[in-house]
Coordinates of C-alpha atoms in Angstrom, one line a residue:
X84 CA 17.8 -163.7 225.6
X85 CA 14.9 -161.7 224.5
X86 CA 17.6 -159.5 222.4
X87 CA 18.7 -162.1 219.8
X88 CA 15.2 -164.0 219.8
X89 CA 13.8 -160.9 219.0
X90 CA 16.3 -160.4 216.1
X91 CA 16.2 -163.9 214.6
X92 CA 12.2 -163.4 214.7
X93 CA 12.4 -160.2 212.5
X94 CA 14.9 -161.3 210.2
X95 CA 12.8 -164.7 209.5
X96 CA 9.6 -163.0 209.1
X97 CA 10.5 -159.8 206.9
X98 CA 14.1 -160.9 205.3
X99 CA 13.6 -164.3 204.7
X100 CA 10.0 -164.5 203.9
X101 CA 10.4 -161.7 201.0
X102 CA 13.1 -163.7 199.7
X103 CA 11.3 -166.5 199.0
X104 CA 8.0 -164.9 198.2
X105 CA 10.1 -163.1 195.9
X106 CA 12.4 -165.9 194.3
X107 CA 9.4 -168.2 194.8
X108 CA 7.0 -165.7 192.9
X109 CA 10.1 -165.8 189.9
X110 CA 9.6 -169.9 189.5
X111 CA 6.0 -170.4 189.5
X112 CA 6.2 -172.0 192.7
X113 CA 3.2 -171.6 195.3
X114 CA 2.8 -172.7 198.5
X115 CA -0.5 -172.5 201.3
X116 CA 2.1 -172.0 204.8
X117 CA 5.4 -170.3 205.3
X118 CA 5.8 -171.6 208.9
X119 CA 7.9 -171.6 211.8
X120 CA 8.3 -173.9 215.0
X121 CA 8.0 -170.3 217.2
X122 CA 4.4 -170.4 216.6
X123 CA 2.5 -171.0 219.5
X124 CA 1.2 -174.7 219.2
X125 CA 5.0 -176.0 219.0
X126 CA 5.8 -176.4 222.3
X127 CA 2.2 -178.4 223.4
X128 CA 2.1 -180.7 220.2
X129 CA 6.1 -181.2 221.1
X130 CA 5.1 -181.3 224.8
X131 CA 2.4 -184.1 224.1
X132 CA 4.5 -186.2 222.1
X133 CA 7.1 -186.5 224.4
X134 CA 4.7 -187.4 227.5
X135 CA 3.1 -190.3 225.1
X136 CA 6.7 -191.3 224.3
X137 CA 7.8 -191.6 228.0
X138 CA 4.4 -193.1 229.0
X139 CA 5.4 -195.9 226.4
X140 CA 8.3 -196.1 228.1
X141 CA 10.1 -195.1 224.8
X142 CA 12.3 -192.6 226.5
X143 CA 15.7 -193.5 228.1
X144 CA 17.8 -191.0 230.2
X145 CA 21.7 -191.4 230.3
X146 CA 23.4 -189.0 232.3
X147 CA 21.7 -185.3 230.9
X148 CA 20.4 -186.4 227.6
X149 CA 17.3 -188.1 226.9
X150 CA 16.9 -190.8 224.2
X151 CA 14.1 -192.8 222.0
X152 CA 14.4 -196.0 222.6
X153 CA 14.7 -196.5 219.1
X154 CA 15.6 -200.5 219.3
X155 CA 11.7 -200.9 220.8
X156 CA 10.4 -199.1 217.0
X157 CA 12.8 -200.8 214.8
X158 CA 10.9 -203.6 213.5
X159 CA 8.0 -201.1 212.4
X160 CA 10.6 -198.8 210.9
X161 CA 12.3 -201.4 209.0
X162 CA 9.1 -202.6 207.6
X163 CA 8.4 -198.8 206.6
X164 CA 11.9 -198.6 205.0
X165 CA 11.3 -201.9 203.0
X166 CA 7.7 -201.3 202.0
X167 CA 7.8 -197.4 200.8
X168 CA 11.8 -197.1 200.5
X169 CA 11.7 -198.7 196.8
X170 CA 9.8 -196.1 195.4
X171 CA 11.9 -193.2 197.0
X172 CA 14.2 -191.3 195.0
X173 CA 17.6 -192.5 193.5
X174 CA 19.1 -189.8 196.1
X175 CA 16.9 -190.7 198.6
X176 CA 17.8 -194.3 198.5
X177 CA 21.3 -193.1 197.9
X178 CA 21.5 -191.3 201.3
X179 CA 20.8 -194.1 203.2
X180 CA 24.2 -195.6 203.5
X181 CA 24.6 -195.7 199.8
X182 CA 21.8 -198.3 200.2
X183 CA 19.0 -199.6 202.2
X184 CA 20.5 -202.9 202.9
X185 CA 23.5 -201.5 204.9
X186 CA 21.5 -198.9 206.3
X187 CA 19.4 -201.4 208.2
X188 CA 22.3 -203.4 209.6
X189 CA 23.5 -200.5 210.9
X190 CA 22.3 -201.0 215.2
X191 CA 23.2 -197.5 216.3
X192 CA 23.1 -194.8 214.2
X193 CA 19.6 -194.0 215.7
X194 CA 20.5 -194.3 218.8
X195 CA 22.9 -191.0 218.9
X196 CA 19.7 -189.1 218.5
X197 CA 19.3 -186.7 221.4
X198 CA 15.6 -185.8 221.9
X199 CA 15.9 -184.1 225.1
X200 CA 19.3 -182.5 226.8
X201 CA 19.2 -180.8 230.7
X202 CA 15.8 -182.2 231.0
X203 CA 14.7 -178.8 229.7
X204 CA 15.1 -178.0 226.6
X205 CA 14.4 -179.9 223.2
X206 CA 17.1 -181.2 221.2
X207 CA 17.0 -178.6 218.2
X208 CA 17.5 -181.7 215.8
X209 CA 14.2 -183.5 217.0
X210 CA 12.0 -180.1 217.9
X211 CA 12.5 -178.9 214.2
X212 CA 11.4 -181.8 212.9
X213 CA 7.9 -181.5 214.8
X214 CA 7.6 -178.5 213.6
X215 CA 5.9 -179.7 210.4
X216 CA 3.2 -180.9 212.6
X217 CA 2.9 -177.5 214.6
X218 CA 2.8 -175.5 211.7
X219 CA 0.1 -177.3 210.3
X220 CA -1.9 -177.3 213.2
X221 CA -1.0 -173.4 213.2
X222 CA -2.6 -172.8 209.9
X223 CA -5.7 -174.4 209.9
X224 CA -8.2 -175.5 212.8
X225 CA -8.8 -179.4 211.1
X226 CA -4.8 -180.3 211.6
X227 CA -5.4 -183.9 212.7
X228 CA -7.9 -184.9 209.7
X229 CA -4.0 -184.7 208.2
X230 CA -2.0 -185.7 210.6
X231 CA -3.8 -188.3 212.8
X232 CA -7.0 -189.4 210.7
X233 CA -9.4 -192.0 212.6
X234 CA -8.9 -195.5 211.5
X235 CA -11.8 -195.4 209.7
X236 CA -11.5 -192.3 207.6
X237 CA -12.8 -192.8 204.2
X238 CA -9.8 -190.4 202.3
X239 CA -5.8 -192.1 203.1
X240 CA -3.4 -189.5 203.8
X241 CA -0.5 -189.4 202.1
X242 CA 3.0 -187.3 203.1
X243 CA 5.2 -186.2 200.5
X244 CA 8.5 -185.0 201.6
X245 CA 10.9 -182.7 199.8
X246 CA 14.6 -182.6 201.1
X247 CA 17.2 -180.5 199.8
X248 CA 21.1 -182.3 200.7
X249 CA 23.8 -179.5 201.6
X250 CA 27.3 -180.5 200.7
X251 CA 27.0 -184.2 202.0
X252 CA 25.4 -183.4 204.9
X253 CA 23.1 -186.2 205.2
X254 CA 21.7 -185.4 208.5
X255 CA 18.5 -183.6 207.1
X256 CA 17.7 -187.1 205.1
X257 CA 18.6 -189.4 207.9
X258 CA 16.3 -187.5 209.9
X259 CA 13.0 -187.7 207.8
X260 CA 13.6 -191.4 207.5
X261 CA 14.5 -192.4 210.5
X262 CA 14.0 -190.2 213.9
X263 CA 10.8 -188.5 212.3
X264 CA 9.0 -191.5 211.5
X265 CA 10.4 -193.1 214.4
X266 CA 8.7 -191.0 216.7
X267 CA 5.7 -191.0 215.4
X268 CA 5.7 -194.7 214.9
X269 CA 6.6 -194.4 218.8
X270 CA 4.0 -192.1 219.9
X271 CA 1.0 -193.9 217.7
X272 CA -1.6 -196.3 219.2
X273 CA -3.7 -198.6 217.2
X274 CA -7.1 -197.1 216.8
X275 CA -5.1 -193.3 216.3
X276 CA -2.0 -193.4 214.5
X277 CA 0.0 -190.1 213.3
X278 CA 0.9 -189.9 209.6
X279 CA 4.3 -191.2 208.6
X280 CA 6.2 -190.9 205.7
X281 CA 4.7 -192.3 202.1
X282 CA 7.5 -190.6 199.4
X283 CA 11.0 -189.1 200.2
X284 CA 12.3 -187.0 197.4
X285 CA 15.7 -185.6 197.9
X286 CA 17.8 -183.4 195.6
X287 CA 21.6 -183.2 195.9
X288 CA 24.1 -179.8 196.1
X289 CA 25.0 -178.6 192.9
X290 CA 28.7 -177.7 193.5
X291 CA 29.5 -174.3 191.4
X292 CA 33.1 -175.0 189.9
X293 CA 35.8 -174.8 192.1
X294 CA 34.5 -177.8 194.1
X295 CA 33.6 -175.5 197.0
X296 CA 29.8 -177.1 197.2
X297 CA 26.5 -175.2 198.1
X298 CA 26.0 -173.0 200.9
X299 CA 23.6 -170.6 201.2
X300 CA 25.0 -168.6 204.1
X301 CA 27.9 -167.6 202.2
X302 CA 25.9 -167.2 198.8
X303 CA 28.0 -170.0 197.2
X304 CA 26.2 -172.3 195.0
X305 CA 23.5 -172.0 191.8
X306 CA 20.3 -170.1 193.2
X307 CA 17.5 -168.9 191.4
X308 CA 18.5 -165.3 191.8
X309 CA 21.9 -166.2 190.0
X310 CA 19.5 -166.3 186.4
X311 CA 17.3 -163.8 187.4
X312 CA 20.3 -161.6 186.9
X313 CA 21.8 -163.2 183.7
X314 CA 17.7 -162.5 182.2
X315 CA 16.9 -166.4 181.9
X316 CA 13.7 -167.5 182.1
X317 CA 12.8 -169.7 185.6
X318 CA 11.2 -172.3 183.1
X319 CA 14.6 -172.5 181.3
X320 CA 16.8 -172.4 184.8
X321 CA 14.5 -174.7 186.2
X322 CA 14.1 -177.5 183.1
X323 CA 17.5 -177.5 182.2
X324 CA 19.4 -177.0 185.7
X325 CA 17.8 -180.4 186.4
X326 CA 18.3 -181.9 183.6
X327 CA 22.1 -181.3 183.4
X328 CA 22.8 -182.3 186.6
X329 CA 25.0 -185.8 187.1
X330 CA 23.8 -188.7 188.9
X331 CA 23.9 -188.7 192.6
X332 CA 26.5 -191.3 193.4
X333 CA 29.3 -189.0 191.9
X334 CA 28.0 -185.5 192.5
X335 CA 27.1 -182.4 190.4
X336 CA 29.1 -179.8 189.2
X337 CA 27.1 -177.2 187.8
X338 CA 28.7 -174.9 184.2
X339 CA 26.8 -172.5 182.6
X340 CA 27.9 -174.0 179.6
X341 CA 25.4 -177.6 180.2
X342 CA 22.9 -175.3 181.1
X343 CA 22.7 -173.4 177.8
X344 CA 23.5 -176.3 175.6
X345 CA 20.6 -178.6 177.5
X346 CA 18.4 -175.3 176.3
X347 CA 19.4 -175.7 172.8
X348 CA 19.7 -179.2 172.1
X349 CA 16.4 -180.3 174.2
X350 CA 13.6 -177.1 174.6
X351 CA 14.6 -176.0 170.9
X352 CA 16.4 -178.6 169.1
X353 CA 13.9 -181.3 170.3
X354 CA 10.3 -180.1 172.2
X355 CA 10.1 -176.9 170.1
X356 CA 11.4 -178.7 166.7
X357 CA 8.3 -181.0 167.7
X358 CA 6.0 -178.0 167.8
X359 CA 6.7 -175.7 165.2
X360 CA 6.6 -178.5 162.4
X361 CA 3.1 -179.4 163.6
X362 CA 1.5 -175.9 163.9
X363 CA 3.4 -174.6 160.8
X364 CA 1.8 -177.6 159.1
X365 CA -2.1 -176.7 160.9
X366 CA -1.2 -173.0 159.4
X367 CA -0.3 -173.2 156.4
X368 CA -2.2 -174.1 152.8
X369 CA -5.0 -176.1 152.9
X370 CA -5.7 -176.0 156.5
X371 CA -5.0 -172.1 157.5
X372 CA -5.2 -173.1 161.0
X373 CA -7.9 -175.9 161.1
X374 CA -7.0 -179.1 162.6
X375 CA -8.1 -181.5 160.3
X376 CA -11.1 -184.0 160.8
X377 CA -8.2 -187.1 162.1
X378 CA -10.7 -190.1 162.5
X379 CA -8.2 -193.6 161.5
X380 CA -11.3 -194.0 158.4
X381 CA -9.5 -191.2 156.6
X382 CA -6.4 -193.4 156.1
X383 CA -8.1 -195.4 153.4
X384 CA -8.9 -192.6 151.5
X385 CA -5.5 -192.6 150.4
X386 CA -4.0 -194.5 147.2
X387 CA -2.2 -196.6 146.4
X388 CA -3.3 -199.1 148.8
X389 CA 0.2 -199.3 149.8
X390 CA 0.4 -196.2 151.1
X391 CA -2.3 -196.1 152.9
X392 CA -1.4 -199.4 154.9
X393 CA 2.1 -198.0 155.5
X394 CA 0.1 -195.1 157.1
X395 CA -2.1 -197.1 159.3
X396 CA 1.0 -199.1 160.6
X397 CA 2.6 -196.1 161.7
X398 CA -0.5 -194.4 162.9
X399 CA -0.7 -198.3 165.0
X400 CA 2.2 -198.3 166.3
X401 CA 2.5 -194.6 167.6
X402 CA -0.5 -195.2 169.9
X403 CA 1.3 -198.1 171.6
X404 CA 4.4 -196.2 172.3
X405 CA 2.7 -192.5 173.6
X406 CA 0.7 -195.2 175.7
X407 CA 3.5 -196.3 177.1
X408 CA 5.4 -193.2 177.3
X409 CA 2.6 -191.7 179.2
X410 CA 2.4 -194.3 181.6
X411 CA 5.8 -194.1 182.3
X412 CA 5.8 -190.6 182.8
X413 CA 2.7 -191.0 185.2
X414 CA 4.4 -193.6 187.4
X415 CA 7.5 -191.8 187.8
X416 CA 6.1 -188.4 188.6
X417 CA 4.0 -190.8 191.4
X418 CA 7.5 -191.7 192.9
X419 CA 9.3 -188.3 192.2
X420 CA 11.6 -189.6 189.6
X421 CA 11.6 -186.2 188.3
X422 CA 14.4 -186.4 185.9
X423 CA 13.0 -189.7 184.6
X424 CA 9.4 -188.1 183.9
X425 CA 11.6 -185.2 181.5
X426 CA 13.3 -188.1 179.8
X427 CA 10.0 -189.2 178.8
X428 CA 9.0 -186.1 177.8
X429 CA 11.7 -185.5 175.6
X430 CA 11.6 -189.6 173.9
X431 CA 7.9 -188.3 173.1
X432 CA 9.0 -185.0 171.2
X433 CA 11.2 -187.6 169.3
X434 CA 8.9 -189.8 168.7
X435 CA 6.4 -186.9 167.6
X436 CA 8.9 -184.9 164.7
X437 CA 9.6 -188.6 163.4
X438 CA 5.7 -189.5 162.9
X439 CA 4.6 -186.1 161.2
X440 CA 8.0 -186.2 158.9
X441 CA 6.8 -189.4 157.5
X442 CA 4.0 -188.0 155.3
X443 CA 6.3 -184.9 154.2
X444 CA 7.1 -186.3 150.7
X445 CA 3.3 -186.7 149.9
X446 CA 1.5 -184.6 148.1
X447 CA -1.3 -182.7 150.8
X448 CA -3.9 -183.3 148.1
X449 CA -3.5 -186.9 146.7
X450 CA -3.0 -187.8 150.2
X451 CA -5.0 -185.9 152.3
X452 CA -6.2 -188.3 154.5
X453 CA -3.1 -189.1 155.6
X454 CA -2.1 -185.9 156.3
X455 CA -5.1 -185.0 157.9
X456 CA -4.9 -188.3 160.2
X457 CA -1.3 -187.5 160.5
X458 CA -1.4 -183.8 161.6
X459 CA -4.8 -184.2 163.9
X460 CA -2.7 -186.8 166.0
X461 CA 0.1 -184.7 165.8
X462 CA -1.5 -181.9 167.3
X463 CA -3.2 -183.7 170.1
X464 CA 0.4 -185.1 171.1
X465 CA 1.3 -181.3 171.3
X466 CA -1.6 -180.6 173.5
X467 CA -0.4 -183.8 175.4
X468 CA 3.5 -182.6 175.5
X469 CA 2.3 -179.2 177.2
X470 CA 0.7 -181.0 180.2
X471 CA 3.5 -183.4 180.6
X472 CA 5.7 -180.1 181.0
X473 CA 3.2 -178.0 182.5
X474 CA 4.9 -179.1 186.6
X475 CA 8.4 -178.4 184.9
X476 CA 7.6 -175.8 182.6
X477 CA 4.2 -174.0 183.5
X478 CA 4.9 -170.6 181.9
X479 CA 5.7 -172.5 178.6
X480 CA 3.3 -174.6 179.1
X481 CA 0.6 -172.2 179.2
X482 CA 1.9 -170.8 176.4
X483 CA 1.0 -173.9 174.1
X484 CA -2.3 -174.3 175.9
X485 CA -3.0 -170.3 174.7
X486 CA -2.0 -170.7 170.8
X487 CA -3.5 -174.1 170.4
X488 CA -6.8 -172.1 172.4
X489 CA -7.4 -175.2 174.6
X490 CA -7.8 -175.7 178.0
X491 CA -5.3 -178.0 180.1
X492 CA -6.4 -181.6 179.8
X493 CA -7.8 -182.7 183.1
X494 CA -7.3 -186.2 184.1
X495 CA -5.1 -189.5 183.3
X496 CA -2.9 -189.0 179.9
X497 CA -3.2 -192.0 178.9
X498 CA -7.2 -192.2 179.0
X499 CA -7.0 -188.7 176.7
X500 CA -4.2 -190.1 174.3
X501 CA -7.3 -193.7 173.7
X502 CA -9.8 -190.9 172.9
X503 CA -7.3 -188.9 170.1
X504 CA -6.9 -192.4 168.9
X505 CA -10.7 -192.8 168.4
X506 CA -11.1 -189.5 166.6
X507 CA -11.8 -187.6 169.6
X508 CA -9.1 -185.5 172.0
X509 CA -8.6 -182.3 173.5
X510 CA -8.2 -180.5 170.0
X511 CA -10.5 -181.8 168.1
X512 CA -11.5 -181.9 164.5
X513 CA -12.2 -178.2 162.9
X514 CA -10.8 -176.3 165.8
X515 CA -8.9 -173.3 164.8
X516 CA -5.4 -173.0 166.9
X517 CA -3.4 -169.6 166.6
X518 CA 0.3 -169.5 165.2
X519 CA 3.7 -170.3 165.6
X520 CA 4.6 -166.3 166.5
X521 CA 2.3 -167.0 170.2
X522 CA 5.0 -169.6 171.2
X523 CA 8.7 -168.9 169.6
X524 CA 9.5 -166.4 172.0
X525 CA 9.3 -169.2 174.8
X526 CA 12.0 -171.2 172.8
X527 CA 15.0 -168.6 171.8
X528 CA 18.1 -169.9 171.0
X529 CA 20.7 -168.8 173.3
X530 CA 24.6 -168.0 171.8
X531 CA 27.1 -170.7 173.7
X532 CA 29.2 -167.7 174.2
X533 CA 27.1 -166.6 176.8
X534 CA 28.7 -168.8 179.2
X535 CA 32.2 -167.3 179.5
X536 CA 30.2 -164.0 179.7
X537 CA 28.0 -165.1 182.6
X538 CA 31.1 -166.8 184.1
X539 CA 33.9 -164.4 184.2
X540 CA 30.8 -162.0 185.9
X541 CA 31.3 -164.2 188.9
X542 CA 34.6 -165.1 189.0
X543 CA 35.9 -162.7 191.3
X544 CA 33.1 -163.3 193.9
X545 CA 32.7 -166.4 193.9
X546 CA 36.7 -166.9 194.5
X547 CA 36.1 -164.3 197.9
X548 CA 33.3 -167.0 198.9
X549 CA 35.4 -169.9 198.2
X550 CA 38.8 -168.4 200.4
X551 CA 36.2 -167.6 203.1
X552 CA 34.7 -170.9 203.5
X553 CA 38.2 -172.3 203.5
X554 CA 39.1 -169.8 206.1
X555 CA 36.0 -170.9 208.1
X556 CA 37.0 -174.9 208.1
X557 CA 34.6 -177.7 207.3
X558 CA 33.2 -177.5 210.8
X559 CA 29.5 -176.1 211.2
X560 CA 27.2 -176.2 213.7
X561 CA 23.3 -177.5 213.8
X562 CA 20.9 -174.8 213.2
X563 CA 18.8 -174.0 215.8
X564 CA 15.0 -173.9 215.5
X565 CA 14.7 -170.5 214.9
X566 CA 16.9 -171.1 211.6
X567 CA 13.8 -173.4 210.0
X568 CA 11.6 -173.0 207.5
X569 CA 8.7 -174.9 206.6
X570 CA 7.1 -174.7 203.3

């Protein structure tokens, strides 16, 4: 026994553990604890919440397996479902039976949820999930400030979960929302309850062209290492892999060609079209990179009175809708509607080239105060666009921050966008910004042809993959708790 734990111990700490440092390190993605449920507070925080289960008498025995008496938990886990469920993700909610509704009159699903076989060991299934607790509580000494605050704890505690779906395997999402919470629901008491689950976002396979689906074990599927090697950028695999993806209810396929054609018509046909016409316009004759005093006052400067009315209509109704667009974008980052947030991003780009290509017709110096109203708000929005993609973007995104020589705003949007309105904003009046050249390179246009290139480099291995998954069958077993990773 000790032989293949011992194995399964070094490949998950040196193999597995570069990998994703590595690949991880690529995206611009951080995370505080790369844990595993071997660490030595599993088995006593597992050990503990199975004693306060059976104390309950929320454990039932038939024949060699031990169950949770899930029926006893139900009406709490309902509630749960029906109070934080809505604001789950499409795919989330998807999961669920293709719908909450039918996954709630469904009496038994839970019940075929082994937590305890032989009266020895764990089920794998239900340990695993435990182990975000354990690992926790192996990182840091103040674990149960997060996982079972007092009742009367000043700061709320909120879990976020993130759950990748392998080729329709909905087990993983069934789990988080049902036996997970379930068991905690179970082994909480009034004046000390554990933290159950707040937000549930889930993101689907992506199956790679011949319908063979995702799986990681035999390298089929669309991982980040696939662009490191075709020399994209993580920002651009990233932004545009998710766009281009299909709804959940009928699946993704993944081609290289959406994924080059969402780069050029959306990051350089749309945000960097945005961008460049703005900061081309700070840079050039009379400004030479000097955003222009924008208070509304300098509207009326302008003649004929017609002009200057038409100005302050648009100038009206722009901070209405980047009010609302920001709001938008706020609230569905809140629920993890990622892909909702990036449409927002990109209706504010379109929004943004229309605004400062309304003055373009008008002479700079009959009409200065339009322009300078014009191109001052125009500028802020660009400052605003970079921290709405910063989470899906950040290398771009500090890019913008570095040639408009601001810092990130800090704070709500929205109350930022009121004060650019006012006069005031992040750039403000007579701040110098660099130049175009700082930010182009972030937003090169890449030849369609590419795609049959980067294809045809994988056709030959991914058709070995594909004949040995079909060799293997469409059976596969549970991974055990040493296959887990918790981020």
């Amino acid at each position: 026994r000790d032989g293949p734990h011992s194995f399964a111990n070094n490949l998950l700490s040196t193999y597995s553990h570069e990998m994703y440092e590595s690949l991880n390190s690529w995206l611009n993605i951080s995370f505080d604890i790369f844990g595993r449920t071997g660490n030595k507070h599993h088995p006593e925080i597992t050990q503990n919440i199975f004693n306060r289960l059976r104390e309950k008498g929320m454990v039932r025995r038939e024949g060699k397996y031990m169950f949770l008496e899930s029926k006893r938990i139900r009406p709490e886990l309902e509630k749960l479902v029906l109070e934080k469920g809505p604001k789950w993700s499409v795919e989330a909610i998807g999961v669920t039976k293709e719908g909450l509704k039918e996954w709630l009159e469904d009496d038994d699903w839970l019940e075929d949820c082994p937590i305890m076989k032989d009266g020895l060991d764990w089920d794998p299934e239900w340990g695993v999930l435990l182990g975000y607790i354990s690992v926790t509580a192996a990182a840091m000494e103040g674990w149960k400030r997060w996982w079972r605050p007092c009742s009367n704890c000043e700061v709320e505690v909120q879990l976020h979960q993130f759950v990748g779906e392998e080729q329709e395997d909905h087990w993983r999402i069934w789990s988080h929302i049902g036996l997970l919470p379930a068991t905690l629901l179970a082994a909480s008491c009034p004046d000390n309850r554990w933290t159950i689950l707040h937000q549930l976002s889930v993101t689907s396979c992506v199956s790679y062209l011949d319908d063979t689906g995702f799986f990681r074990s035999l390298d089929v599927g669309v991982f980040g290492n696939s662009a490191q090697k075709r020399g994209l950028s993580a920002d651009i695999f990233r932004f545009c892999l998710l766009h281009s993806s299909l709804d959940y209810y009928y699946g993704d396929e993944f081609f290289w060609s959406d994924l080059i054609n969402a780069h050029n018509e959306l990051l350089v046909d749309k945000i960097a079209k945005f961008i460049r016409r703005v900061v081309r316009a700070v840079n050039s004759e009379p400004y030479f990179g000097t955003v222009p005093r924008h208070h509304r006052d300098r509207l009326e400067e302008s003649l004929p009175s017609v002009v200057s009315k038409v100005a302050s209509e648009r100038a009206e109704k722009l901070k209405d809708v980047v009010h609302d667009l920001l709001s938008g974008y706020a609230d569905q980052l809140e629920n993890g509607e990622l892909k909702k947030g990036q449409d927002q991003i990109l209706k504010l780009a379109e929004v943004g080239i229309s605004f400062v290509d309304w003055p373009s017709d008008l002479d700079k110096h009959e009409h200065a105060g339009v322009w300078d109203v014009f191109l001052g708000l125009g500028i802020n929005l660009v400052c605003l666009l970079a921290a709405m993609l910063e989470p899906y973007i950040p290398t771009t995104a500090a890019g913008i921050f570095r040639m408009l020589q601001v810092e990130r705003p800090v704070g709500r949007l929205q109350e930022h966008w009121t004060r650019v309105c006012e006069g005031d904003g992040p750039v403000e009046s007579w701040h110098e910004i660099g130049d175009w050249a700082g930010v182009n390179a972030l937003f090169e246009y890449i030849d369609p042809a590419k795609a049959d290139v980067w294809e045809a480099n994988s056709e030959g291995r991914r058709k070995k993959r594909a004949e040995r998954w079909r060799m293997r069958g469409a059976t596969r077993s549970r991974r055990s708790d040493d296959s887990c990773l918790f981020r």
